[in-house]
mmCIF file of C-alpha atoms in Angstrom:
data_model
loop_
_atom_site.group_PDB
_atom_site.id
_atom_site.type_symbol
_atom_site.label_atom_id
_atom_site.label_comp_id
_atom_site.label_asym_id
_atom_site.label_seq_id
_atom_site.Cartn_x
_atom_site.Cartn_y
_atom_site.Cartn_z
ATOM 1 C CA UNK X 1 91.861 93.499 90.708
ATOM 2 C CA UNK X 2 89.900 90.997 92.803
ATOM 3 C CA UNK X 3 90.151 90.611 96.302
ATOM 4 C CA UNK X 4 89.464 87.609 98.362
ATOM 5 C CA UNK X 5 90.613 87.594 102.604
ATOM 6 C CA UNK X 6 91.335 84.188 103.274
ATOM 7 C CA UNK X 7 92.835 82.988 107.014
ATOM 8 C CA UNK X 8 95.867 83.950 107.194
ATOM 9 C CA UNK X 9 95.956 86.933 105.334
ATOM 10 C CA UNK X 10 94.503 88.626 101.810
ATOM 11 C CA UNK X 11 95.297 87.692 98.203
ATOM 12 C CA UNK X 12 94.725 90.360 95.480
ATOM 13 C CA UNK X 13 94.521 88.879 91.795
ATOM 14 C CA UNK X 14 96.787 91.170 89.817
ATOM 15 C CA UNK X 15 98.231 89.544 86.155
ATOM 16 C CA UNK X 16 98.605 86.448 86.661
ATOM 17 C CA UNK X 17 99.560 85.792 90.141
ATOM 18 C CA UNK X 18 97.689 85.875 93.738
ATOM 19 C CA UNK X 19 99.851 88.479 96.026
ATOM 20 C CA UNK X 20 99.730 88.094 99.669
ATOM 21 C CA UNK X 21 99.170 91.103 102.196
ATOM 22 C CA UNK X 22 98.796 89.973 105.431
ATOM 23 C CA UNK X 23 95.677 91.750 107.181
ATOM 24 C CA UNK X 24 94.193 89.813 110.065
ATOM 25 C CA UNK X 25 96.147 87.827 112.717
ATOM 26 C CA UNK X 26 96.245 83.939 112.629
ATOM 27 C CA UNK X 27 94.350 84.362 116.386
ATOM 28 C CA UNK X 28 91.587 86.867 114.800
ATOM 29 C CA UNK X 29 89.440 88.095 117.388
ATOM 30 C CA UNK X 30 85.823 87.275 118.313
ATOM 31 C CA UNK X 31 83.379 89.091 115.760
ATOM 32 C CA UNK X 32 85.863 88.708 113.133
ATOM 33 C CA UNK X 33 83.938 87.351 109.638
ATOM 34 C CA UNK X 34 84.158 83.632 109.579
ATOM 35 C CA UNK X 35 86.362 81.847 107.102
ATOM 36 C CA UNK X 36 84.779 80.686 103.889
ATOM 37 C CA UNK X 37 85.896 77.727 102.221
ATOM 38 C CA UNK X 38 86.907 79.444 98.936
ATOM 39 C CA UNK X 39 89.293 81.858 100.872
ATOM 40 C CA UNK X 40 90.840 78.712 102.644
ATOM 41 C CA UNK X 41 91.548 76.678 99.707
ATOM 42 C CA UNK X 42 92.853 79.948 98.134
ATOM 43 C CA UNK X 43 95.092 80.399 101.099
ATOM 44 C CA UNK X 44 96.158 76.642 101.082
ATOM 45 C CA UNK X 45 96.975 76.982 97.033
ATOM 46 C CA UNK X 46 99.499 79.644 97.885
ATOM 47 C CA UNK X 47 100.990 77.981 100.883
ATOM 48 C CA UNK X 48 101.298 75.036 98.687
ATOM 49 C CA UNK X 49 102.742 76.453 95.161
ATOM 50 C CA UNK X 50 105.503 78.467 97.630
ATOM 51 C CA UNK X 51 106.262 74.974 99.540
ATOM 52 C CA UNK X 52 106.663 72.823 96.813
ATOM 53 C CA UNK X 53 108.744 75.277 94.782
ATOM 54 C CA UNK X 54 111.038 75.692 97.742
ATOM 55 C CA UNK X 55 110.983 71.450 97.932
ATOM 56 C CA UNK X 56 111.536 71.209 94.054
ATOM 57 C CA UNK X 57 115.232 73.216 94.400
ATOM 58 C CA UNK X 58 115.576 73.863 90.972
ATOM 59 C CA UNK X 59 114.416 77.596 90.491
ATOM 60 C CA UNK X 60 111.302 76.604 88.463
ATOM 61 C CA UNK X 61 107.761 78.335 89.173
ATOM 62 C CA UNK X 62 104.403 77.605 88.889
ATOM 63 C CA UNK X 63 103.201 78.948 85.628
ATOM 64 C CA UNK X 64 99.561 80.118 86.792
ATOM 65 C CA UNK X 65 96.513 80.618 84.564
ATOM 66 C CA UNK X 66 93.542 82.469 86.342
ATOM 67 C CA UNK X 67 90.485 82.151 84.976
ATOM 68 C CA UNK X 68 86.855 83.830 85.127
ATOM 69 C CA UNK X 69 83.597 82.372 84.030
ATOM 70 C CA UNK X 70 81.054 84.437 82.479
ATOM 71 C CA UNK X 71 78.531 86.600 83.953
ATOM 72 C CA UNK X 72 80.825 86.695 87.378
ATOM 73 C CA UNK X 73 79.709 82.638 88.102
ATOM 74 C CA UNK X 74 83.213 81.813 89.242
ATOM 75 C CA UNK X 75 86.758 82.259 88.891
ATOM 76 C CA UNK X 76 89.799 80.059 89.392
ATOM 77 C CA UNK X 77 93.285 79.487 89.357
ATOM 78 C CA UNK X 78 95.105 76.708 87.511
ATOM 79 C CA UNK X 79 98.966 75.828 88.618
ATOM 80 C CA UNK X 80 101.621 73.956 87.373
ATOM 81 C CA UNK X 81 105.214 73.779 87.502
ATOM 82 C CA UNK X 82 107.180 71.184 85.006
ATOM 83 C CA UNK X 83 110.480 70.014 84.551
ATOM 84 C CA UNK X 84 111.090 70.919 88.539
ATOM 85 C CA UNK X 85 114.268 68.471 89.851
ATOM 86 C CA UNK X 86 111.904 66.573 92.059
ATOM 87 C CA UNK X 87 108.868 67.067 90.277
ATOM 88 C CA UNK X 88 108.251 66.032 86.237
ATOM 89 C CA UNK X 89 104.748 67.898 87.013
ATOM 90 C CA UNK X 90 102.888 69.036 89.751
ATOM 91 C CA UNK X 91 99.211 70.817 89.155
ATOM 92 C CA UNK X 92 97.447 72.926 92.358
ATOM 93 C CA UNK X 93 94.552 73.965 91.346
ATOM 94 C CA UNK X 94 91.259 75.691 92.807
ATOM 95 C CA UNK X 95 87.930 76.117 91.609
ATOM 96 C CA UNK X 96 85.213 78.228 92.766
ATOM 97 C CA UNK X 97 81.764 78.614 90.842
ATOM 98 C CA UNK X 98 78.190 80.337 92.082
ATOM 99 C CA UNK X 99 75.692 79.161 89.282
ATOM 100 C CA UNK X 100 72.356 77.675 89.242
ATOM 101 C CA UNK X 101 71.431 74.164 89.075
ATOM 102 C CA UNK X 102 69.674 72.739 85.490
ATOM 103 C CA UNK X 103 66.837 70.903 85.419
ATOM 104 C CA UNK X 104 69.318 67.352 84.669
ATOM 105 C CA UNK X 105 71.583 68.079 87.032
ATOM 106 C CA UNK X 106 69.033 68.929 89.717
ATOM 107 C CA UNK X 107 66.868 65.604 89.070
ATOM 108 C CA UNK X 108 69.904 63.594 88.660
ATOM 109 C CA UNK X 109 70.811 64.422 92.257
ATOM 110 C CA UNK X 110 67.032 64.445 93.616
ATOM 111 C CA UNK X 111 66.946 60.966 92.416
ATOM 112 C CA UNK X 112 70.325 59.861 94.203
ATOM 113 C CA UNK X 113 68.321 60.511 97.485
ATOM 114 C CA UNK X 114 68.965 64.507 97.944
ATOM 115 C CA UNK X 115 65.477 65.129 99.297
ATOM 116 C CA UNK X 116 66.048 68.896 99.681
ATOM 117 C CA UNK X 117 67.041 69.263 95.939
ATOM 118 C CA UNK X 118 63.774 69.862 93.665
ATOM 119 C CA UNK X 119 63.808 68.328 90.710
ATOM 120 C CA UNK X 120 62.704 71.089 88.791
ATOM 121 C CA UNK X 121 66.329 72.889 89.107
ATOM 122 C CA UNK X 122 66.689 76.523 89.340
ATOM 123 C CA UNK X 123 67.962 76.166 92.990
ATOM 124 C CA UNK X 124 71.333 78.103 93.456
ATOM 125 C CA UNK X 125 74.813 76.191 94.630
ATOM 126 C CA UNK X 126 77.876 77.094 95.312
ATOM 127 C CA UNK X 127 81.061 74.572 94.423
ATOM 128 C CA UNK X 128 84.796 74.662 95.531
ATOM 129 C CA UNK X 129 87.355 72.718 95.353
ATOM 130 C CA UNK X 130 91.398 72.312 95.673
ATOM 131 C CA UNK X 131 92.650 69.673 93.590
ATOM 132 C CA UNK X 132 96.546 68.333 93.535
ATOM 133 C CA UNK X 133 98.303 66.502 91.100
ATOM 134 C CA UNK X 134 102.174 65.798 91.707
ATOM 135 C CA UNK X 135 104.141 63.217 89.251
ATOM 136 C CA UNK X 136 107.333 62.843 90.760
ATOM 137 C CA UNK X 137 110.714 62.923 88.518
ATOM 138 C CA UNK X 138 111.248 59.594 90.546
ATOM 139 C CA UNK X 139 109.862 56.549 89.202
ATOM 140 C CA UNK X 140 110.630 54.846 92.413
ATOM 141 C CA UNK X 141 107.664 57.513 93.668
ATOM 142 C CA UNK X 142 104.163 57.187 93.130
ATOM 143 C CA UNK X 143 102.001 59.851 91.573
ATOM 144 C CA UNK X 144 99.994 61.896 94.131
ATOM 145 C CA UNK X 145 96.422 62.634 93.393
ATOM 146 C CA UNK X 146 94.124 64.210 95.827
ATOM 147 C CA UNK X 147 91.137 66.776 96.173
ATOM 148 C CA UNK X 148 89.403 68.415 98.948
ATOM 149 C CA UNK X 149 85.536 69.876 97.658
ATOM 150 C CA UNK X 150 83.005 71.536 99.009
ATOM 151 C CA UNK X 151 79.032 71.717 97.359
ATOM 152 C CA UNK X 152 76.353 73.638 98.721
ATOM 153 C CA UNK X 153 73.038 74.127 97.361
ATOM 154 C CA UNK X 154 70.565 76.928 98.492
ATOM 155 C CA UNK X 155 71.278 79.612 101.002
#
């Protein structure tokens, strides 16, 4: 079981779902542990999957695939629901990954003007993101794409 406290509450990966056990108050009080990005986007999946299946009406779920990367580098959680009455497909999904940057990767970015990356690589970063996806059964409604990352590298 992993365990992740994100802002409004704690979600424990059990099978193939996120459960939510409410732990800390939405007013938490001073000298409580800062929010993290990765716990907000995790809260903001599961807000999400239980508002659009609520908005869809037609009893269908999100089938959800969570996912681990090797050696503990990051761990995910991919969401989609299909043949919904107002949505054809909708996709909420959420990344997170701790690795460390390649030589490419690193130079690529150090010569896009990132001063503080070295070229060399090896520097750690961290990567999040929440991305959305909703095709609408509608054709009269357009297709919703949009993504919210974040991309840190070094301490």
């Amino acid at each position: 079981t992993t365990t992740t406290t994100g802002r409004t509450g704690r979600w424990a990966l059990r099978g193939a779902g996120w459960r939510r056990r409410r732990v800390l108050p939405s007013r938490a009080p001073v000298g409580t542990r800062a929010l993290r990005f990765d716990e907000y986007v995790q809260g903001l999946q599961s807000d999400m999957i239980e508002e659009c299946e609520g908005a869809d009406g037609s009893g269908r779920r999100f089938r959800v695939d969570a996912w681990e990367r090797e050696r503990g580098e990051g761990f995910g959680r991919t969401c989609v629901l299909e043949d919904g009455s107002l949505f054809e497909k909708a996709a909420i999904n959420v990344s997170v990954i701790r690795d460390v940057l390649t030589e490419e990767r690193a130079r690529a970015m150090s010569e896009r003007g990132r001063a503080s990356i070295e070229s060399a690589g090896g520097q750690a970063y961290e990567a999040e993101a929440l991305s959305l996806v909703f095709h609408p059964r509608s054709p009269l409604v357009p297709t919703l794409r949009a993504d919210v990352r974040r991309f840190k590298v070094g301490g």
